[in-house]
Amino acid sequence: MSAVPTGRFAPSPTGDLHLGNLRTALLAWLWSRHDHGGFLVRMEDLDRVTSSREHEDRQLRDLAAIGLDWDAPPVRQSERFDLYADALADLSARQLVYRCYCSRREIAEAASAPHGRPGRYPGTCRNLSARERTNRERSGRPAALRLRADATSVSVDDLILGHVCDVADDVVLCRNDGVPAYQLAVVVDDASQGVEVVVRGDDLAPSTPAQVILQRLLGLPTPAYAHVPLVVSERGTRLAKRDGAVTLADRVRAGDTPLDVVTWLLRSSGQPTPATDDRTVSLNDLINDAAGVFDHSAIPRIPIVLTDGELGRPLPR
Ligand code: GLU
């Protein structure tokens, strides 16, 4: 890693950012800026059906509204398909990719069987005979392309989760409609953008072993990883629009200023905040001071719960 690490926030522009996304973005920014490092925003807009420029603009506006800045115009994954195609061709040429004909339902059913592991590919198409493959091709079902990860065990020293050892999944590299998949794109992009510290939600921690395998196979560096706990509703589910006033615009309607929101984001992340009655502090001072004293060891290791009651009134200061 260079002396000045580069970090990033990589949202999917499929809706407005909620408090959990904003908290992850702020932590990623603080992590880099504390060390006077670079910071980038990348739009993970591979899914053209759910992504939109309007969401992208609104997300960037909200990130700027909580005081974040980035060093270069955000890149869009939808404009980088050539890079992903090159990486895929490289892996395919080395027989590290196989065709998978399974539907989501078949995968879910196999993964919930006694020896299956939910969320994991059960390996159905990994070693098909030539005849089985021909039969599937004839059925007309389009194939996705999966990584032949060979159940390799990967250890990661996560800066939040600590030492994690898990088996890499045979993740999808190209969807069955020909669109490159997140797991491939994220690895190619983090390397090509020189990202050295990946701070993201801990729901993505299970993806890390496959991403590390991909980095090794493609001869790319492995960044440092910090998976931060999510903000959840009182039902224990990841915060979502249905939980109430969760976006910045919602919070402003509920009586909070962006400064109140950032104060809550910092407090919920174990970082020092100004006295609650100090109304003179500006948003820029608040986050620049926070970057100066940022201490990642103080980030709580458990999810932050926002109850329906808390979401219905101004955030606790
Ligand atoms: N685009 C992903 C998301 O919005 C984040 C991917 C990453 O940070 O690696 O959940």
Coordinates of C-alpha atoms and ligand atoms in Angstrom, one line a residue:
M1 CA 0.0 0.0 0.0
S2 CA 1.3 3.5 -0.8
A3 CA 1.8 6.0 2.0
V4 CA -1.4 7.8 1.0
P5 CA -4.2 5.2 0.6
T6 CA -7.1 5.7 -1.8
G7 CA -10.6 4.8 -0.6
R8 CA -13.9 4.7 -2.4
F9 CA -17.7 4.5 -2.0
A10 CA -19.4 2.5 -4.7
P11 CA -23.2 2.8 -4.5
S12 CA -25.6 1.3 -7.0
P13 CA -27.8 4.1 -8.3
T14 CA -31.1 2.3 -7.8
G15 CA -32.7 4.6 -5.3
D16 CA -32.0 7.3 -2.7
L17 CA -29.2 6.6 -0.2
H18 CA -30.5 5.8 3.3
L19 CA -28.9 6.5 6.7
G20 CA -27.0 3.2 6.5
N21 CA -25.5 4.0 3.1
L22 CA -24.6 7.5 4.2
R23 CA -22.9 6.1 7.3
T24 CA -20.8 3.7 5.2
A25 CA -19.9 6.5 2.8
L26 CA -18.9 8.8 5.6
L27 CA -16.8 6.1 7.2
A28 CA -15.1 5.3 3.9
W29 CA -14.4 9.1 3.4
L30 CA -13.1 9.5 7.0
W31 CA -10.9 6.5 6.7
S32 CA -9.1 7.9 3.7
R33 CA -9.1 11.5 4.6
H34 CA -7.7 10.8 8.1
D35 CA -4.5 9.7 6.4
H36 CA -4.8 12.5 3.8
G37 CA -5.6 9.8 1.2
G38 CA -7.6 10.0 -2.0
F39 CA -11.3 9.3 -2.2
L40 CA -13.4 8.2 -5.2
V41 CA -17.0 7.6 -5.9
R42 CA -18.0 4.9 -8.4
M43 CA -21.5 4.2 -9.7
E44 CA -22.2 0.5 -9.9
D45 CA -24.9 0.8 -12.5
L46 CA -24.4 -2.6 -14.2
D47 CA -28.1 -3.3 -13.9
R48 CA -29.6 -0.9 -16.5
V49 CA -33.1 -1.7 -15.5
T50 CA -32.9 -0.6 -11.9
S51 CA -30.2 2.1 -12.3
S52 CA -30.8 5.6 -13.4
R53 CA -29.0 8.9 -14.0
E54 CA -31.7 10.6 -11.8
H55 CA -30.8 8.3 -8.8
E56 CA -27.1 8.9 -9.5
D57 CA -27.5 12.7 -9.4
R58 CA -29.6 12.5 -6.2
Q59 CA -27.0 10.2 -4.5
L60 CA -24.1 12.5 -5.4
R61 CA -26.2 15.5 -4.2
D62 CA -26.8 13.8 -0.9
L63 CA -23.1 12.8 -0.5
A64 CA -22.1 16.4 -1.1
A65 CA -24.9 17.6 1.3
I66 CA -23.3 15.7 4.2
G67 CA -19.9 17.3 3.3
L68 CA -18.1 14.6 1.4
D69 CA -15.9 15.4 -1.6
W70 CA -14.2 13.2 -4.1
D71 CA -11.1 13.6 -6.2
A72 CA -12.2 12.8 -9.7
P73 CA -15.6 12.7 -11.5
P74 CA -17.4 9.5 -10.6
V75 CA -16.9 6.6 -13.1
R76 CA -19.8 4.4 -14.2
Q77 CA -19.5 0.7 -14.5
S78 CA -21.9 0.8 -17.5
E79 CA -19.1 2.6 -19.4
R80 CA -16.4 0.1 -18.6
F81 CA -17.7 -3.2 -20.1
D82 CA -14.6 -3.5 -22.3
L83 CA -12.4 -3.8 -19.2
Y84 CA -14.6 -6.6 -17.7
A85 CA -14.8 -8.4 -21.1
D86 CA -10.9 -8.5 -21.2
A87 CA -10.7 -9.9 -17.7
L88 CA -13.4 -12.5 -18.5
A89 CA -11.6 -13.5 -21.7
D90 CA -8.4 -13.9 -19.7
L91 CA -10.0 -16.2 -17.1
S92 CA -11.9 -18.2 -19.8
A93 CA -8.7 -18.8 -21.8
R94 CA -7.4 -20.5 -18.6
Q95 CA -10.5 -22.7 -18.1
L96 CA -11.3 -20.8 -14.9
V97 CA -14.9 -20.1 -16.0
Y98 CA -17.8 -22.5 -16.6
R99 CA -21.3 -22.1 -18.0
C100 CA -24.2 -22.4 -15.5
Y101 CA -27.8 -23.0 -16.5
C102 CA -29.4 -23.0 -13.1
S103 CA -32.3 -20.7 -12.3
R104 CA -32.4 -18.7 -9.1
R105 CA -35.1 -21.1 -7.8
E106 CA -33.0 -24.2 -8.4
I107 CA -30.0 -22.7 -6.7
A108 CA -32.1 -21.6 -3.7
E109 CA -33.6 -25.1 -3.4
A110 CA -30.3 -26.9 -3.6
A111 CA -28.7 -24.5 -1.2
S112 CA -31.4 -25.1 1.4
A113 CA -30.9 -28.9 1.2
P114 CA -29.3 -30.5 4.3
H115 CA -25.6 -30.0 3.1
G116 CA -26.2 -26.8 1.2
R117 CA -25.2 -23.4 2.4
P118 CA -27.7 -20.6 1.9
G119 CA -26.5 -17.9 -0.5
R120 CA -23.9 -20.2 -2.0
Y121 CA -23.8 -21.8 -5.4
P122 CA -24.3 -25.6 -4.8
G123 CA -22.1 -26.5 -7.8
T124 CA -24.8 -28.1 -9.9
C125 CA -23.2 -27.1 -13.3
R126 CA -19.5 -27.2 -12.2
N127 CA -18.6 -30.6 -13.7
L128 CA -21.3 -31.3 -16.2
S129 CA -20.5 -34.1 -18.8
A130 CA -20.5 -33.1 -22.4
R131 CA -23.9 -34.7 -22.8
E132 CA -25.4 -33.0 -19.9
R133 CA -24.1 -29.7 -21.2
T134 CA -25.5 -30.4 -24.7
N135 CA -28.9 -31.2 -23.2
R136 CA -29.0 -28.0 -21.3
E137 CA -27.9 -26.0 -24.3
R138 CA -30.7 -27.6 -26.3
S139 CA -33.3 -26.6 -23.7
G140 CA -32.6 -23.0 -24.8
R141 CA -32.0 -21.8 -21.3
P142 CA -29.3 -19.0 -21.5
A143 CA -26.1 -19.7 -19.5
A144 CA -24.4 -17.4 -16.9
L145 CA -20.7 -17.7 -16.5
R146 CA -19.3 -18.7 -13.1
L147 CA -15.8 -18.6 -11.6
R148 CA -14.2 -22.0 -11.0
A149 CA -13.1 -21.1 -7.5
D150 CA -12.2 -24.7 -6.6
A151 CA -13.5 -24.3 -3.0
T152 CA -10.3 -22.5 -2.2
S153 CA -10.0 -21.2 1.4
V154 CA -9.1 -17.5 1.8
S155 CA -8.0 -15.7 4.9
V156 CA -8.6 -12.0 5.1
D157 CA -7.4 -9.7 8.0
D158 CA -10.4 -7.4 7.9
L159 CA -9.8 -4.1 9.7
I160 CA -13.1 -4.3 11.5
L161 CA -14.1 -8.0 11.5
G162 CA -10.6 -9.3 12.3
H163 CA -9.2 -12.5 10.9
V164 CA -11.8 -14.1 8.7
C165 CA -11.3 -17.4 6.8
D166 CA -13.9 -18.7 4.4
V167 CA -14.2 -20.7 1.2
A168 CA -14.6 -18.8 -2.0
D169 CA -17.9 -19.3 -3.8
D170 CA -18.2 -20.0 -7.5
V171 CA -19.6 -16.5 -8.1
V172 CA -21.3 -15.3 -11.3
L173 CA -18.9 -13.3 -13.5
C174 CA -21.3 -12.7 -16.3
R175 CA -25.1 -12.9 -16.0
N176 CA -27.2 -15.0 -18.4
D177 CA -28.3 -11.8 -20.3
G178 CA -24.6 -11.1 -21.1
V179 CA -24.2 -8.3 -18.5
P180 CA -21.0 -8.4 -16.5
A181 CA -21.6 -9.2 -12.9
Y182 CA -20.7 -7.2 -9.8
Q183 CA -18.1 -9.6 -8.5
L184 CA -15.9 -9.3 -11.6
A185 CA -16.5 -5.6 -12.1
V186 CA -15.7 -4.6 -8.5
V187 CA -12.3 -6.4 -8.6
V188 CA -11.4 -5.0 -12.0
D189 CA -12.4 -1.5 -11.0
D190 CA -10.8 -1.4 -7.5
A191 CA -7.5 -2.4 -9.1
S192 CA -7.7 -0.1 -12.1
Q193 CA -8.7 2.9 -9.9
G194 CA -5.9 2.2 -7.5
V195 CA -8.2 1.6 -4.5
E196 CA -6.3 0.4 -1.5
V197 CA -8.9 0.5 1.3
V198 CA -12.3 -0.9 0.7
V199 CA -14.8 0.3 3.4
R200 CA -18.2 -1.2 2.8
G201 CA -21.2 -2.7 4.5
D202 CA -20.6 -6.1 6.2
D203 CA -23.4 -7.7 4.1
L204 CA -20.6 -7.9 1.5
A205 CA -18.1 -9.7 3.7
P206 CA -19.1 -13.1 2.3
S207 CA -18.2 -11.9 -1.2
T208 CA -14.6 -11.1 -0.2
P209 CA -13.0 -14.6 -0.5
A210 CA -14.2 -14.9 -4.2
Q211 CA -13.0 -11.3 -4.9
V212 CA -9.6 -12.1 -3.4
I213 CA -9.3 -15.3 -5.6
L214 CA -10.2 -13.2 -8.6
Q215 CA -7.5 -10.7 -7.7
R216 CA -5.0 -13.4 -7.5
L217 CA -6.0 -15.1 -10.7
L218 CA -5.9 -11.7 -12.6
G219 CA -2.6 -10.7 -11.0
L220 CA -4.2 -7.7 -9.3
P221 CA -3.4 -6.4 -5.8
T222 CA -5.7 -7.1 -2.9
P223 CA -6.8 -3.9 -1.1
A224 CA -7.3 -3.7 2.7
Y225 CA -10.9 -4.5 3.7
A226 CA -13.0 -2.9 6.4
H227 CA -16.6 -4.3 6.6
V228 CA -18.7 -2.0 8.8
P229 CA -21.9 -3.2 10.5
L230 CA -25.1 -2.0 9.0
V231 CA -27.9 0.2 10.3
V232 CA -30.9 -1.9 10.8
S233 CA -34.6 -1.4 11.7
E234 CA -36.1 -2.7 15.0
R235 CA -37.0 -5.8 13.1
G236 CA -33.3 -6.5 12.6
T237 CA -33.5 -6.0 8.8
R238 CA -31.3 -3.8 6.8
L239 CA -32.7 -0.2 6.7
A240 CA -35.1 0.4 3.8
K241 CA -37.6 2.9 2.5
R242 CA -40.5 1.0 4.1
D243 CA -39.0 1.7 7.6
G244 CA -39.9 5.3 7.4
A245 CA -37.9 8.5 7.3
V246 CA -34.5 7.0 6.2
T247 CA -33.2 9.3 3.4
L248 CA -31.6 12.7 3.8
A249 CA -34.6 14.4 2.3
D250 CA -36.9 12.4 4.7
R251 CA -34.7 13.4 7.7
V252 CA -34.9 17.1 6.7
R253 CA -38.7 16.8 6.5
A254 CA -38.6 15.2 10.0
G255 CA -36.9 18.3 11.3
D256 CA -33.2 17.4 11.1
T257 CA -30.5 19.5 9.3
P258 CA -27.7 17.8 7.4
L259 CA -25.5 18.7 10.4
D260 CA -27.8 16.8 12.7
V261 CA -27.7 13.8 10.4
V262 CA -23.9 13.9 10.2
T263 CA -23.7 14.3 14.0
W264 CA -25.8 11.2 14.4
L265 CA -23.8 9.3 11.8
L266 CA -20.6 10.1 13.7
R267 CA -22.0 9.4 17.1
S268 CA -23.4 6.0 16.0
S269 CA -19.9 5.2 14.7
G270 CA -18.2 5.9 18.0
Q271 CA -16.6 9.1 16.8
P272 CA -16.4 12.3 19.0
T273 CA -19.0 15.0 18.2
P274 CA -19.4 18.6 19.4
A275 CA -21.5 19.4 22.5
T276 CA -25.2 19.1 21.6
D277 CA -25.8 22.8 22.3
D278 CA -23.0 24.0 20.1
R279 CA -24.9 25.3 17.1
T280 CA -22.0 27.4 15.7
V281 CA -20.1 24.5 14.1
S282 CA -20.3 24.2 10.3
L283 CA -20.7 21.0 8.5
N284 CA -17.3 21.3 6.9
D285 CA -15.6 21.9 10.2
L286 CA -17.5 19.0 11.7
I287 CA -16.4 16.4 9.2
N288 CA -12.8 17.8 8.8
D289 CA -12.4 17.7 12.5
A290 CA -13.8 14.2 12.5
A291 CA -11.3 13.1 9.9
G292 CA -8.5 14.6 12.0
V293 CA -9.4 12.5 15.0
F294 CA -10.9 9.5 13.2
D295 CA -10.4 6.2 15.2
H296 CA -11.6 3.2 13.4
S297 CA -11.1 1.0 16.4
A298 CA -14.1 2.9 18.0
I299 CA -16.6 1.8 15.4
P300 CA -19.1 -0.4 17.1
R301 CA -18.8 -4.1 15.9
I302 CA -22.6 -4.6 16.1
P303 CA -25.4 -3.3 13.9
I304 CA -26.9 0.1 14.8
V305 CA -30.6 -0.2 15.5
L306 CA -33.0 2.6 14.6
T307 CA -36.4 2.0 16.0
D308 CA -39.6 3.1 14.3
G309 CA -40.1 5.6 17.1
E310 CA -36.6 7.1 16.6
L311 CA -37.2 7.4 12.8
G312 CA -40.5 9.2 13.5
R313 CA -38.9 12.1 15.3
P314 CA -35.6 14.2 15.0
L315 CA -32.6 12.0 15.4
P316 CA -31.2 11.9 19.0
R317 CA -28.4 14.5 19.3
Ligands
GLU1 N1 -22.5 -1.5 -5.1 C1 -22.6 -2.2 -3.9 C2 -23.8 -1.7 -3.1 O1 -24.3 -0.7 -3.4 C3 -21.3 -1.9 -3.1 C4 -20.2 -2.7 -3.6 C5 -18.9 -2.6 -2.8 O2 -18.7 -1.6 -2.1 O3 -18.0 -3.4 -3.1 O4 -24.2 -2.4 -2.2

